[in-house]
Each structure stands twice: as C-alpha cells, then as structure tokens.
Tab-separated table of C-alpha atoms and ligand atoms in Angstrom:
chain	number	residue	atom	x	y	z
A	152	MET	CA	17.261	21.998	-0.428
A	153	THR	CA	14.740	23.334	2.073
A	154	ALA	CA	12.380	20.381	2.579
A	155	THR	CA	12.570	17.806	5.346
A	156	VAL	CA	13.160	14.440	3.706
A	157	ILE	CA	10.717	11.908	5.161
A	158	ASP	CA	12.622	8.690	5.805
A	159	GLY	CA	10.131	5.989	4.861
A	160	GLN	CA	12.711	3.258	5.316
A	161	ALA	CA	13.280	4.197	8.974
A	162	PHE	CA	9.544	4.697	9.582
A	163	ALA	CA	8.766	1.276	8.070
A	164	ALA	CA	11.289	-0.276	10.462
A	165	THR	CA	9.394	1.236	13.421
A	166	VAL	CA	6.115	-0.168	12.032
A	167	ARG	CA	7.700	-3.624	11.714
A	168	GLU	CA	8.990	-3.366	15.314
A	169	LYS	CA	5.481	-2.507	16.563
A	170	VAL	CA	4.080	-5.454	14.585
A	171	ALA	CA	6.714	-7.836	15.987
A	172	ALA	CA	6.037	-6.639	19.553
A	173	HIS	CA	2.296	-7.220	19.105
A	174	VAL	CA	2.888	-10.642	17.556
A	175	ALA	CA	5.081	-11.597	20.539
A	176	ARG	CA	2.302	-10.520	22.942
A	177	LEU	CA	-0.341	-12.472	21.007
A	178	LYS	CA	1.806	-15.602	21.204
A	179	GLU	CA	2.649	-15.207	24.874
A	180	GLU	CA	-0.688	-14.048	26.248
A	181	ASN	CA	-3.126	-15.739	23.868
A	182	GLY	CA	-1.204	-18.611	22.282
A	183	ILE	CA	-2.012	-17.212	18.818
A	184	THR	CA	0.413	-16.855	15.895
A	185	PRO	CA	-0.862	-14.529	13.150
A	186	GLY	CA	-0.543	-16.167	9.732
A	187	LEU	CA	-0.312	-14.700	6.227
A	188	ALA	CA	-0.964	-16.763	3.089
A	189	VAL	CA	0.431	-15.439	-0.189
A	190	VAL	CA	-0.714	-16.916	-3.492
A	191	LEU	CA	1.509	-16.420	-6.537
A	192	VAL	CA	0.343	-17.624	-9.949
A	193	GLY	CA	2.889	-17.715	-12.771
A	194	GLU	CA	6.473	-16.548	-13.144
A	195	ASP	CA	6.268	-12.729	-13.281
A	196	PRO	CA	9.777	-11.718	-12.097
A	197	ALA	CA	8.685	-8.530	-10.245
A	198	SER	CA	5.939	-10.490	-8.442
A	199	GLN	CA	8.469	-13.161	-7.428
A	200	VAL	CA	10.681	-10.468	-5.862
A	201	TYR	CA	7.728	-8.945	-3.961
A	202	VAL	CA	6.581	-12.350	-2.704
A	203	ARG	CA	10.100	-13.208	-1.470
A	204	SER	CA	10.294	-9.919	0.465
A	205	LYS	CA	6.824	-10.434	1.918
A	206	HIS	CA	7.754	-13.940	3.098
A	207	LYS	CA	11.034	-12.766	4.658
A	208	GLN	CA	9.494	-9.823	6.505
A	209	THR	CA	6.504	-11.893	7.689
A	210	VAL	CA	8.817	-14.487	9.237
A	211	GLU	CA	11.070	-11.775	10.740
A	212	ALA	CA	8.010	-10.284	12.470
A	213	GLY	CA	7.372	-13.673	14.121
A	214	MET	CA	4.308	-14.522	12.038
A	215	ALA	CA	3.560	-17.694	10.086
A	216	SER	CA	4.039	-17.350	6.335
A	217	PHE	CA	2.290	-19.752	3.979
A	218	GLU	CA	3.294	-19.568	0.320
A	219	PHE	CA	1.289	-21.095	-2.515
A	220	LYS	CA	3.105	-20.954	-5.860
A	221	ARG	CA	1.095	-22.206	-8.801
A	222	ASP	CA	1.844	-22.552	-12.537
A	223	ALA	CA	0.522	-19.903	-14.930
A	224	ASP	CA	-1.950	-22.409	-16.431
A	225	LEU	CA	-3.825	-22.864	-13.123
A	226	THR	CA	-7.566	-22.817	-13.816
A	227	GLU	CA	-9.897	-20.298	-12.197
A	228	ALA	CA	-11.763	-23.154	-10.473
A	229	GLU	CA	-8.498	-24.432	-8.968
A	230	LEU	CA	-7.571	-20.946	-7.708
A	231	LEU	CA	-11.044	-20.390	-6.223
A	232	ALA	CA	-10.813	-23.793	-4.497
A	233	LEU	CA	-7.443	-22.828	-2.971
A	234	ILE	CA	-8.876	-19.533	-1.698
A	235	ALA	CA	-11.910	-21.335	-0.235
A	236	LYS	CA	-9.511	-23.630	1.649
A	237	LEU	CA	-7.545	-20.640	3.000
A	238	ASN	CA	-10.772	-18.817	3.943
A	239	ALA	CA	-11.673	-21.820	6.120
A	240	ASP	CA	-8.217	-22.288	7.667
A	241	PRO	CA	-8.059	-20.825	11.216
A	242	LYS	CA	-4.234	-20.594	11.061
A	243	VAL	CA	-4.554	-18.123	8.165
A	244	HIS	CA	-5.556	-14.583	9.204
A	245	GLY	CA	-4.533	-12.780	6.019
A	246	ILE	CA	-4.753	-13.842	2.360
A	247	LEU	CA	-2.968	-11.998	-0.425
A	248	VAL	CA	-3.263	-12.958	-4.078
A	249	GLN	CA	-0.294	-11.375	-5.860
A	250	LEU	CA	-1.396	-9.222	-8.795
A	251	PRO	CA	-1.272	-9.128	-11.756
A	252	LEU	CA	-2.847	-12.532	-12.408
A	253	PRO	CA	-2.442	-14.229	-15.810
A	254	PRO	CA	-5.067	-12.850	-18.235
A	255	HIS	CA	-7.281	-15.984	-18.250
A	256	LEU	CA	-8.054	-15.421	-14.542
A	257	ASP	CA	-10.680	-12.825	-13.570
A	258	SER	CA	-8.909	-10.708	-10.900
A	259	ASP	CA	-12.119	-9.115	-9.588
A	260	LEU	CA	-13.805	-12.509	-9.182
A	261	VAL	CA	-10.739	-13.946	-7.463
A	262	ILE	CA	-10.238	-10.994	-5.079
A	263	ASN	CA	-13.936	-10.953	-4.201
A	264	SER	CA	-13.785	-14.665	-3.295
A	265	ILE	CA	-11.414	-13.870	-0.388
A	266	ASP	CA	-13.107	-13.646	3.025
A	267	PRO	CA	-13.232	-9.817	3.524
A	268	ALA	CA	-11.995	-10.286	7.110
A	269	LYS	CA	-8.823	-11.914	5.700
A	270	ASP	CA	-8.435	-9.470	2.773
A	271	VAL	CA	-5.204	-7.833	3.982
A	272	ASP	CA	-4.743	-6.009	0.648
A	273	GLY	CA	-8.100	-4.250	1.201
A	274	PHE	CA	-9.191	-4.822	-2.415
A	275	HIS	CA	-12.398	-6.834	-1.738
A	276	ILE	CA	-15.487	-4.894	-2.741
A	277	SER	CA	-16.788	-5.082	0.868
A	278	ASN	CA	-13.660	-3.407	2.207
A	279	VAL	CA	-13.796	-0.792	-0.561
A	280	GLY	CA	-17.400	-0.050	0.475
A	281	LEU	CA	-16.579	0.038	4.185
A	282	LEU	CA	-13.715	2.485	3.602
A	283	GLY	CA	-15.880	4.611	1.282
A	284	THR	CA	-18.574	4.885	3.954
A	285	GLY	CA	-16.137	5.636	6.771
A	286	GLN	CA	-16.547	2.257	8.488
A	287	LYS	CA	-13.894	-0.066	9.878
A	288	ALA	CA	-12.258	-1.751	6.863
A	289	MET	CA	-9.119	-3.533	5.812
A	290	VAL	CA	-7.280	-0.619	4.156
A	291	PRO	CA	-5.002	-1.033	1.089
A	292	CYS	CA	-1.376	-1.132	2.226
A	293	THR	CA	0.229	1.653	0.144
A	294	PRO	CA	-2.338	4.375	1.002
A	295	LEU	CA	-2.278	3.233	4.652
A	296	GLY	CA	1.505	3.700	4.622
A	297	CYS	CA	1.132	7.205	3.114
A	298	LEU	CA	-1.414	8.092	5.810
A	299	MET	CA	0.944	6.938	8.577
A	300	LEU	CA	3.730	9.135	7.158
A	301	LEU	CA	1.386	12.135	6.918
A	302	ARG	CA	0.089	11.688	10.467
A	303	ALA	CA	3.657	11.427	11.769
A	304	GLN	CA	4.516	14.666	9.967
A	305	HIS	CA	1.460	16.727	10.911
A	306	GLY	CA	-0.545	15.098	13.684
A	307	SER	CA	-3.999	16.347	12.666
A	308	LEU	CA	-4.649	16.775	8.920
A	309	SER	CA	-8.042	18.385	9.521
A	310	GLY	CA	-8.906	21.220	7.149
A	311	MET	CA	-5.843	20.789	4.936
A	312	ASN	CA	-6.170	20.892	1.151
A	313	ALA	CA	-5.057	17.532	-0.254
A	314	VAL	CA	-4.566	16.763	-3.948
A	315	VAL	CA	-4.227	13.101	-4.928
A	316	ILE	CA	-2.898	12.664	-8.466
A	317	GLY	CA	-4.106	9.316	-9.855
A	318	ARG	CA	-7.451	7.560	-9.464
A	319	SER	CA	-6.488	3.877	-9.366
A	320	ASN	CA	-8.394	1.467	-7.134
A	321	ILE	CA	-5.118	0.427	-5.511
A	322	VAL	CA	-3.725	3.840	-4.554
A	323	GLY	CA	-5.540	7.006	-5.680
A	324	LYS	CA	-9.145	6.285	-4.686
A	325	PRO	CA	-8.460	4.676	-1.287
A	326	MET	CA	-5.936	7.450	-0.527
A	327	ALA	CA	-8.589	10.081	-1.245
A	328	ASN	CA	-11.066	8.265	1.032
A	329	LEU	CA	-8.513	8.064	3.855
A	330	LEU	CA	-7.761	11.803	3.549
A	331	LEU	CA	-11.494	12.575	3.595
A	332	GLY	CA	-11.666	10.501	6.773
A	333	GLU	CA	-8.986	12.820	8.210
A	334	SER	CA	-11.214	15.818	7.335
A	335	CYS	CA	-9.016	17.099	4.515
A	336	THR	CA	-10.544	18.934	1.567
A	337	VAL	CA	-9.721	16.408	-1.136
A	338	THR	CA	-9.267	16.782	-4.878
A	339	ILE	CA	-8.588	13.753	-7.063
A	340	ALA	CA	-6.666	14.713	-10.202
A	341	HIS	CA	-6.116	12.365	-13.152
A	342	SER	CA	-5.105	12.177	-16.798
A	343	ARG	CA	-8.025	14.399	-17.916
A	344	THR	CA	-7.585	17.075	-15.234
A	345	ARG	CA	-7.298	20.581	-16.696
A	346	ASP	CA	-4.389	22.746	-15.493
A	347	LEU	CA	-2.868	20.073	-13.244
A	348	PRO	CA	-0.040	22.410	-12.096
A	349	GLY	CA	-2.651	24.979	-10.999
A	350	VAL	CA	-4.630	22.311	-9.111
A	351	VAL	CA	-1.512	20.986	-7.370
A	352	ARG	CA	-0.467	24.541	-6.380
A	353	GLN	CA	-3.543	24.727	-4.091
A	354	ALA	CA	-2.421	21.692	-2.087
A	355	ASP	CA	-1.060	21.573	1.441
A	356	ILE	CA	-0.653	17.826	0.837
A	357	VAL	CA	0.215	16.314	-2.555
A	358	VAL	CA	0.085	12.543	-3.088
A	359	ALA	CA	1.417	11.562	-6.528
A	360	ALA	CA	0.420	8.070	-7.739
A	361	VAL	CA	0.672	8.261	-11.507
A	362	GLY	CA	3.520	6.135	-12.866
A	363	ARG	CA	5.144	8.969	-14.893
A	364	PRO	CA	8.770	9.671	-14.032
A	365	GLU	CA	9.390	13.081	-12.430
A	366	MET	CA	6.169	14.551	-13.825
A	367	VAL	CA	5.388	16.850	-10.858
A	368	LYS	CA	7.762	19.838	-10.948
A	369	GLY	CA	8.929	22.104	-8.141
A	370	ASP	CA	7.017	25.100	-9.517
A	371	TRP	CA	3.753	23.111	-9.138
A	372	ILE	CA	4.278	22.877	-5.376
A	373	LYS	CA	2.881	25.380	-2.860
A	374	PRO	CA	5.740	26.551	-0.616
A	375	GLY	CA	5.843	24.448	2.560
A	376	ALA	CA	3.522	21.706	1.251
A	377	THR	CA	4.046	18.038	2.129
A	378	VAL	CA	4.717	15.854	-0.923
A	379	ILE	CA	4.194	12.087	-0.828
A	380	ASP	CA	5.609	10.391	-3.919
A	381	VAL	CA	4.116	6.931	-4.515
A	382	GLY	CA	5.535	6.484	-8.023
A	383	ILE	CA	8.160	3.862	-8.760
A	384	ASN	CA	9.616	4.303	-12.245
A	385	ARG	CA	12.760	2.738	-13.679
A	386	VAL	CA	14.521	5.133	-16.058
A	387	PRO	CA	17.799	4.998	-17.992
A	388	ARG	CA	20.696	6.810	-16.236
A	389	GLY	CA	23.843	6.742	-18.350
A	390	GLU	CA	24.642	3.079	-18.982
A	391	LYS	CA	22.541	1.907	-16.037
A	392	THR	CA	18.984	2.455	-14.807
A	393	ALA	CA	17.724	4.318	-11.752
A	394	LEU	CA	14.490	4.360	-9.737
A	395	VAL	CA	12.670	7.695	-9.679
A	396	GLY	CA	9.283	8.787	-8.432
A	397	ASP	CA	6.458	10.739	-10.056
A	398	VAL	CA	7.884	13.922	-8.525
A	399	ASP	CA	10.979	15.780	-9.740
A	400	PHE	CA	12.653	15.456	-6.346
A	401	ALA	CA	15.440	18.010	-6.897
A	402	SER	CA	13.150	20.922	-7.809
A	403	ALA	CA	10.274	19.933	-5.467
A	404	ALA	CA	12.593	19.672	-2.457
A	405	GLU	CA	13.503	23.362	-2.951
A	406	VAL	CA	9.880	24.392	-2.366
A	407	ALA	CA	8.154	21.717	-0.267
A	408	GLY	CA	8.128	21.658	3.530
A	409	ALA	CA	8.547	17.872	3.565
A	410	ILE	CA	8.929	15.253	0.849
A	411	THR	CA	9.348	11.491	0.503
A	412	PRO	CA	12.280	10.312	-1.635
A	413	VAL	CA	12.271	7.417	-4.123
A	414	PRO	CA	13.598	4.930	-3.195
A	415	ARG	CA	13.348	4.756	0.654
A	416	GLY	CA	10.091	6.713	0.840
A	417	VAL	CA	6.638	5.155	0.439
A	418	GLY	CA	7.970	1.863	-1.000
A	419	PRO	CA	9.111	0.222	2.261
A	420	MET	CA	5.854	1.255	3.973
A	421	THR	CA	3.769	-1.026	1.741
A	422	ILE	CA	5.014	-4.377	3.079
A	423	ALA	CA	5.223	-2.958	6.632
A	424	CYS	CA	1.508	-2.130	6.337
A	425	LEU	CA	0.758	-5.597	4.962
A	426	LEU	CA	2.242	-7.023	8.170
A	427	ALA	CA	0.253	-4.471	10.195
A	428	ASN	CA	-2.970	-5.468	8.416
A	429	THR	CA	-2.290	-9.150	9.105
A	430	VAL	CA	-1.937	-8.517	12.849
A	431	THR	CA	-5.056	-6.335	12.772
A	432	ALA	CA	-7.010	-9.082	10.955
A	433	CYS	CA	-5.803	-11.641	13.505
A	434	CYS	CA	-6.888	-9.464	16.456
A	435	ARG	CA	-10.307	-8.814	14.879
A	436	ALA	CA	-10.777	-12.545	14.172
A	437	HIS	CA	-10.137	-13.346	17.845
A	438	GLY	CA	-12.061	-10.369	19.284
A	439	LEU	CA	-8.853	-8.968	20.803
A	440	PRO	CA	-7.850	-5.284	21.014
A	441	GLU	CA	-6.229	-4.007	17.833
A	442	PRO	CA	-2.616	-2.825	17.854
A	443	GLU	CA	-2.326	0.920	18.375
A	444	GLY	CA	-0.939	3.105	15.589
A	445	LEU	CA	-1.119	0.374	12.943
A	446	THR	CA	-4.615	0.997	11.571
A	447	ALA	CA	-6.329	3.835	9.705
B	117	NAD	P1	-2.345	3.171	-12.417
B	117	NAD	O1	-1.662	3.105	-13.737
B	117	NAD	O2	-3.381	2.179	-12.063
B	117	NAD	O3	-3.008	4.623	-12.255
B	117	NAD	C1	-2.341	5.778	-12.642
B	117	NAD	C2	-3.260	6.951	-12.519
B	117	NAD	O4	-2.551	8.117	-12.951
B	117	NAD	C3	-4.518	6.870	-13.347
B	117	NAD	O5	-5.635	7.083	-12.522
B	117	NAD	C4	-4.397	8.016	-14.364
B	117	NAD	O6	-5.621	8.731	-14.557
B	117	NAD	C5	-3.390	8.928	-13.717
B	117	NAD	N1	-2.592	9.611	-14.757
B	117	NAD	C6	-1.961	9.054	-15.802
B	117	NAD	N2	-1.348	10.016	-16.533
B	117	NAD	C7	-1.599	11.185	-15.916
B	117	NAD	C8	-1.228	12.511	-16.178
B	117	NAD	N3	-0.485	12.845	-17.223
B	117	NAD	N4	-1.652	13.465	-15.331
B	117	NAD	C9	-2.416	13.148	-14.247
B	117	NAD	N5	-2.771	11.903	-13.944
B	117	NAD	C10	-2.376	10.914	-14.765
B	117	NAD	O7	-1.173	3.210	-11.330
B	117	NAD	P2	-1.128	2.849	-9.758
B	117	NAD	O8	-1.259	1.386	-9.567
B	117	NAD	O9	-2.014	3.771	-8.987
B	117	NAD	O10	0.397	3.234	-9.466
B	117	NAD	C11	0.870	4.556	-9.644
B	117	NAD	C12	2.356	4.588	-9.385
B	117	NAD	O11	2.603	4.176	-8.043
B	117	NAD	C13	3.192	3.625	-10.245
B	117	NAD	O12	4.462	4.220	-10.489
B	117	NAD	C14	3.369	2.423	-9.362
B	117	NAD	O13	4.547	1.697	-9.662
B	117	NAD	C15	3.479	3.076	-8.024
B	117	NAD	N6	3.069	2.211	-6.900
B	117	NAD	C16	3.920	2.151	-5.840
B	117	NAD	C17	3.581	1.382	-4.752
B	117	NAD	C18	4.512	1.353	-3.574
B	117	NAD	O14	4.544	0.389	-2.851
B	117	NAD	N7	5.250	2.417	-3.323
B	117	NAD	C19	2.397	0.652	-4.729
B	117	NAD	C20	1.522	0.763	-5.814
B	117	NAD	C21	1.885	1.557	-6.889
C-alpha cells in the first residue's frame, strides 16, 4: 500500500476536544451552555443508534442534550408544534430532526419549519441557498467533515480538480459547493455520467458518496490523488457482515496519495461536526466569536 490512510476517528476526537474546550469557555466566560435538541419519530433501529450516539457525544462535550422521542403515528401538526416550541426556546441552539421520517410526514415541510439559525444539519432551504451563494451558512455535517479532512491533508485546495460522485442534497451537492468555495475545479458525477472511470481519473480529489459497495476501483484513481470515501455499505463476509465504503480500498490504496478507510474514516466526523455546528449556532445566536477551525 502506498497511500497515507487518513484517520478520521482520531481527527474526529480532535474536533470533539476543540468543541468541548469552546463549550467550557462559553460556560465560564459567558454563563452559556450550548444546547442541542434531537427529535426522533418512530422506531427505525438505525436512527435509534444514531440518536443515542448523538446524545452521548453531546453530553460528553459539556453541552445540554434534549431528546424528543415520539411515536410513529405523530401527526404533522404535532411535529410542527414541537419544532415551533424548540425554535422559541433560548436554551436550544441546535435542532435536528432525525431522518428518515415516517412517510405520512412531509420531510421538506418539517425541515423548513426549523429556524435556519438553529438548523445544525444545514438542510433548511435558506442554508442551502446561503451555501450555494457563498454566504455564511449552517453546513451539512458530513460534507463539512470531509472538508476538514481535506484541509488538514492539503492546506489550500485552490486550483485542484475535484470529482464528487453522487448528487444527493445531503452529501454530494453541498460537498461540491464547499469545494467550489475552496476554489477547486468541481465535477459532480452521478448515475447517468458517461465514462465515470475516465472522469474520476482526472481528479486530484475524489469524494465518493454513492451507496454502492466498493464501486470505485484503483485503476480509476489518478496516482497520488486524495480519496474521501463517504459510503457506508453493509455486505456479507463469510458467515458475518462487514462495513465497506464506495471505494475498493485495497486497490485504491495502491494508487492514491491519501485515502479514508471505512469504518474509521468519514463516519466519525459526521457527529463531531454536528457538535461543532451546535457550538457555532450558539455563538452566532449570542453575537460571540465563532470557534476557530470548526466552520467551513
Ligand atoms: P443517495 O442515495 O441520496 O445518493 C446517491 C447518489 O449516487 C445519487 O446522486 C446517484 O445519482 C449516485 N449514483 C448512484 N448510482 C451511481 C452509479 N452507478 N454511478 C455514479 N453515481 C451513482 O445517497 P447519500 O445520502 O448521498 O449517501 C451516499 C452514501 O454515503 C451511502 O452509502 C450513505 O450510507 C453514506 N453516507 C454516509 C454518511 C457518513 O456519516 N459517513 C452520511 C451520509 C451518507
């Protein structure tokens, strides 16, 4: 293997330490405790695991964590009323509605009812617009985590060719906007892209956010490129299952200059960036300086 393996787990720990240090300062100097409210509707097992981790890490960082678990038959009016209450609550600086919502609830309507200043997932249409126009926004957590890893690897990304594979609103599109903001030349590839291997071969930076196990092969990678693998795919391995990314790690690591593994790559950065966004939202709400190194 020739590539440097980017340790997302260790990097996420440094982000959480920075968050905790800033939270401690806010408490001591300003008497403010940043607070994150997480709303979970229904019993989706993966969502329950995510929400538990978010709660644990929020508390470990010294912040207040408010959990609102509701049955799957909650009406849209009841959910909107809960969000209105959280929007008005000064102890709550960040609001996250765990997705996916049960099908009878309109996710877009619900997300767009969150106060954009408290939208720590960065999915509100106002934040999408602010990011798209290069203004100060709340930035979606997974792409923010990828950007932090890339900046740590390269410093300036200016002028680099970046290929983002995947055009979802959660990862691909905001990632492309962040890379444009770093003055990369950005290509967004997707399921209809012609000659995807040829497109990826032009890239100094590859971000794969597809959801197809080990799709990106080593011979698609330009020698020395940096590969950020967002994919999380559970695949059968003998009698058990294993987690793999969207990149064929073994072959890509022979060609790339640096690569994130799965697990312990991008995954841990997502919740770390949620904590970072909550502190940022708290500082903005109180007109205080934002923490350094935790924003886009
Ligand atoms: P999505 O299903 O919303 O989007 C996938 C995108 O991939 C689509 O835009 C589609 O056009 C593109 N695509 C599909 N097949 C393709 C192909 N053959 N060639 C090229 N492009 C193709 O998925 P998402 O929400 O963006 O998530 C993508 C992956 O990232 C998933 O594995 C998901 O589990 C993972 N993910 C990880 C984190 C994390 O915290 N690390 C967060 C979000 C998503």
